[in-house]
Coordinates of C-alpha atoms in Angstrom, one line a residue:
M1 CA -13.4 19.1 -210.8
K2 CA -16.8 19.8 -209.4
K3 CA -17.6 22.4 -206.7
K4 CA -20.2 22.1 -204.0
K5 CA -21.2 23.8 -200.8
H6 CA -21.1 21.3 -198.0
C7 CA -18.0 21.5 -195.7
E8 CA -17.5 19.0 -192.6
N9 CA -15.3 21.6 -190.7
T10 CA -12.9 18.9 -190.0
C11 CA -9.7 19.9 -191.6
F12 CA -6.4 21.1 -189.9
M13 CA -7.5 24.5 -190.3
C14 CA -10.9 24.1 -188.7
N15 CA -9.5 21.9 -185.9
H16 CA -7.3 24.7 -184.5
I17 CA -8.9 28.1 -185.4
I18 CA -10.9 30.1 -182.8
P19 CA -14.4 28.8 -183.2
A20 CA -16.0 32.2 -184.2
W21 CA -13.8 32.1 -187.2
K22 CA -15.7 29.0 -188.7
E23 CA -18.4 31.1 -190.1
V24 CA -16.0 33.6 -191.8
I25 CA -14.2 30.5 -193.3
N26 CA -17.7 29.1 -194.6
A27 CA -18.3 32.3 -196.4
N28 CA -14.8 32.3 -198.0
R29 CA -14.2 28.6 -198.9
E30 CA -15.2 26.2 -201.7
V31 CA -15.5 22.4 -201.7
I32 CA -14.4 20.7 -204.7
K33 CA -14.8 17.0 -205.7
V34 CA -11.7 15.7 -207.4
K35 CA -12.0 12.5 -209.3
K36 CA -9.4 9.6 -209.0
G37 CA -6.4 10.5 -211.0
E38 CA -7.4 14.0 -211.5
Q39 CA -4.8 16.9 -210.8
F40 CA -5.9 20.0 -209.1
I41 CA -2.2 21.5 -208.5
Q42 CA 0.3 21.9 -211.1
E43 CA 3.8 22.8 -210.5
G44 CA 4.6 26.2 -211.6
T45 CA 1.4 27.4 -211.7
P46 CA 0.3 30.5 -209.5
A47 CA -0.2 29.6 -205.9
S48 CA -3.6 31.0 -205.7
G49 CA -4.5 29.1 -202.4
I50 CA -4.4 26.2 -199.9
Y51 CA -6.7 23.2 -200.0
F52 CA -7.8 20.8 -197.1
V53 CA -8.5 17.4 -197.9
Q54 CA -12.3 16.4 -196.8
Q55 CA -12.3 13.0 -198.3
G56 CA -10.1 10.6 -200.1
L57 CA -6.5 10.4 -200.5
I58 CA -3.9 12.8 -202.3
K59 CA -0.4 12.5 -203.7
V60 CA 1.8 15.4 -203.6
Y61 CA 4.7 15.2 -206.1
K62 CA 7.1 16.7 -208.4
Q63 CA 7.8 15.9 -212.0
W64 CA 11.5 15.2 -213.2
G65 CA 11.0 14.9 -216.7
A66 CA 9.0 11.8 -217.2
K67 CA 9.7 10.6 -213.6
E68 CA 7.6 11.2 -210.6
S69 CA 8.8 11.9 -207.2
I70 CA 5.9 11.7 -204.6
V71 CA 6.8 14.1 -201.7
R72 CA 4.1 13.0 -199.4
F73 CA 0.3 11.4 -199.2
A74 CA -2.3 13.6 -197.6
K75 CA -5.4 12.0 -196.1
K76 CA -8.6 13.3 -194.7
G77 CA -7.8 16.5 -192.6
S78 CA -4.5 17.1 -194.2
I79 CA -3.3 20.5 -195.7
V80 CA -2.1 20.7 -199.4
G81 CA -0.6 23.6 -201.1
H82 CA 1.0 25.1 -198.3
R83 CA 4.3 24.8 -200.0
G84 CA 3.1 27.7 -202.1
L85 CA 2.9 29.8 -199.0
S86 CA 5.9 32.5 -199.4
S87 CA 6.7 36.3 -198.8
A88 CA 8.4 36.2 -202.2
E89 CA 7.6 33.0 -204.5
T90 CA 4.1 33.0 -205.8
R91 CA 4.0 29.6 -207.8
F92 CA 3.4 26.2 -206.7
P93 CA 6.8 23.9 -206.2
I94 CA 4.9 20.9 -206.3
S95 CA 1.8 19.3 -208.1
A96 CA -1.1 17.4 -206.4
A97 CA -3.6 14.8 -207.8
A98 CA -6.3 12.4 -206.1
L99 CA -5.2 8.8 -205.7
E100 CA -8.9 8.0 -205.0
N101 CA -12.2 9.9 -205.6
S102 CA -11.7 12.9 -203.2
E103 CA -13.0 16.1 -201.8
V104 CA -11.0 19.2 -201.0
C105 CA -11.7 22.4 -199.2
F106 CA -10.1 25.6 -201.0
V107 CA -9.5 28.9 -199.4
H108 CA -7.5 31.8 -201.5
M109 CA -4.2 32.6 -200.3
D110 CA -4.8 36.2 -199.2
F111 CA -7.7 34.9 -197.0
F112 CA -5.7 32.2 -195.8
K113 CA -3.0 34.3 -194.5
T114 CA -5.7 36.6 -192.8
V115 CA -6.8 33.4 -190.9
L116 CA -3.2 33.0 -189.9
K117 CA -3.0 36.6 -188.5
G118 CA -6.3 36.2 -186.4
N119 CA -5.5 33.0 -185.0
P120 CA -2.3 32.4 -183.1
A121 CA -2.9 28.9 -181.9
F122 CA -3.5 27.9 -185.7
T123 CA -0.4 29.7 -186.8
Y124 CA 1.6 27.8 -183.9
E125 CA 0.2 24.4 -185.2
M126 CA 1.3 25.4 -188.8
L127 CA 4.8 26.2 -187.4
L128 CA 5.0 22.6 -185.9
F129 CA 3.6 21.0 -189.0
Y130 CA 6.2 22.8 -191.1
A131 CA 9.0 21.5 -188.5
D132 CA 7.7 17.8 -188.7
E133 CA 7.4 17.8 -192.6
L134 CA 11.1 19.2 -192.8
Q135 CA 12.2 16.4 -190.4
I136 CA 10.5 13.7 -192.8
S137 CA 11.9 15.3 -195.9
E138 CA 15.3 15.2 -194.2
Q139 CA 14.9 11.6 -193.2
K140 CA 13.8 10.7 -196.9
S141 CA 17.0 12.4 -198.3
N142 CA 19.1 10.5 -195.9
N143 CA 17.5 7.2 -196.7
Q144 CA 18.3 7.7 -200.5
V145 CA 22.0 7.7 -199.6
L146 CA 22.4 5.4 -196.4
L147 CA 19.5 2.6 -197.0
S148 CA 19.1 0.0 -199.3
V149 CA 15.8 -0.3 -201.2
K150 CA 14.6 -2.7 -198.7
G151 CA 15.4 -0.5 -195.9
R152 CA 13.7 2.4 -197.3
L153 CA 10.7 0.2 -198.0
A154 CA 10.7 -0.7 -194.3
W155 CA 10.9 3.1 -193.3
C156 CA 7.9 3.7 -195.8
I157 CA 5.6 1.3 -194.4
L158 CA 6.1 2.3 -190.7
Q159 CA 5.7 6.0 -191.8
L160 CA 2.6 5.1 -193.4
A161 CA 1.2 3.2 -190.4
H162 CA 2.0 6.3 -188.2
D163 CA 0.3 8.8 -190.8
M164 CA -2.4 6.6 -192.0
G165 CA -3.4 4.6 -188.7
I166 CA -4.2 1.2 -188.6
E167 CA -7.8 -0.5 -189.2
E168 CA -9.5 -2.7 -187.1
D169 CA -8.4 -5.7 -189.1
G170 CA -4.7 -4.7 -188.6
Y171 CA -4.0 -3.2 -192.0
I172 CA -2.7 0.4 -192.6
G173 CA -5.5 2.5 -193.3
T174 CA -4.8 3.3 -197.1
K175 CA -4.4 1.5 -200.1
L176 CA -1.2 2.2 -202.4
S177 CA 0.2 0.6 -205.4
K178 CA 3.7 -0.7 -205.5
T179 CA 4.2 2.1 -208.1
D180 CA 3.3 5.0 -206.0
I181 CA 5.5 3.5 -203.0
A182 CA 8.1 3.2 -205.4
S183 CA 7.8 6.9 -206.5
Y184 CA 7.7 7.9 -202.9
I185 CA 11.0 6.1 -201.9
G186 CA 12.7 6.7 -205.0
S187 CA 12.9 3.2 -206.3
T188 CA 11.4 1.0 -209.2
Y189 CA 8.1 -1.0 -209.3
E190 CA 10.3 -4.1 -209.8
S191 CA 12.5 -3.4 -206.9
I192 CA 9.4 -2.7 -204.7
Y193 CA 7.8 -5.9 -205.8
R194 CA 10.9 -8.0 -205.0
M195 CA 11.5 -6.4 -201.5
M196 CA 7.7 -6.6 -200.7
L197 CA 7.9 -10.4 -201.4
E198 CA 11.0 -10.8 -199.2
L199 CA 9.2 -9.1 -196.4
E200 CA 6.3 -11.4 -196.8
N201 CA 8.3 -14.5 -197.0
E202 CA 10.2 -13.5 -193.7
K203 CA 6.7 -12.9 -192.1
I204 CA 7.2 -9.2 -191.5
I205 CA 4.3 -8.0 -193.4
E206 CA 1.4 -9.5 -195.3
T207 CA -0.5 -7.7 -198.0
A208 CA -3.9 -7.9 -199.5
N209 CA -5.5 -5.9 -202.5
K210 CA -2.9 -3.0 -202.1
R211 CA -3.0 -3.1 -198.5
I212 CA -0.4 -3.8 -196.0
R213 CA -0.4 -5.3 -192.4
I214 CA 2.6 -5.2 -190.3
L215 CA 3.2 -8.6 -188.6
D216 CA 6.7 -7.8 -187.0
R217 CA 7.3 -4.2 -186.4
I218 CA 10.8 -4.6 -184.6
K219 CA 12.3 -6.4 -187.7
L220 CA 10.8 -3.6 -189.8
R221 CA 12.4 -0.8 -187.6
D222 CA 15.8 -2.9 -187.7
Y223 CA 15.8 -2.9 -191.5
S224 CA 14.8 0.9 -191.5
L225 CA 17.7 2.0 -189.0
I226 CA 20.5 4.0 -190.6

């Protein structure tokens, strides 16, 4: 990882703090370049601070032996490492790595807690963020039990469209491998390959160079309903 000084001040924290705090944050943060495939949080290590994505795409995941389970994807503006924030536990319960060349802004945990105390609006937004993340986590757990692989894939595509947005050409605003999608919904590459092909043959989606375009949102939603 390579450190640099420039920060765009466009992350989750900077978008919700009192403007006067931005200079304080600039004096207490580091902007770090992370290469594609590089890990910058390791599960079980001391939770030293919080990261905010400036550029690129990050996967947050847990390791179960040789198997990887992706918890969520974080794009520009997103927060990473907040699961290490606790009154008792001081270690990261997750790992994080770059899916493409990325930049993250890092602040130490003690300073982050100071920011929370001094910015009620930011603390409120953090509360809503945790609530939203919990709802998605519970939905993923329900999907594992109640939906087929095809249903979980349909749900995943709709979730990615919501989280990553839609580009001008109609494609979801991120590139993901079938392996990463499988890791996110708890399936295998082979199953995702087959289900993607089925959805394409049904004219529900189309794919190009790891990108997905939704052609029939209603049918996708039908597959994803429990």
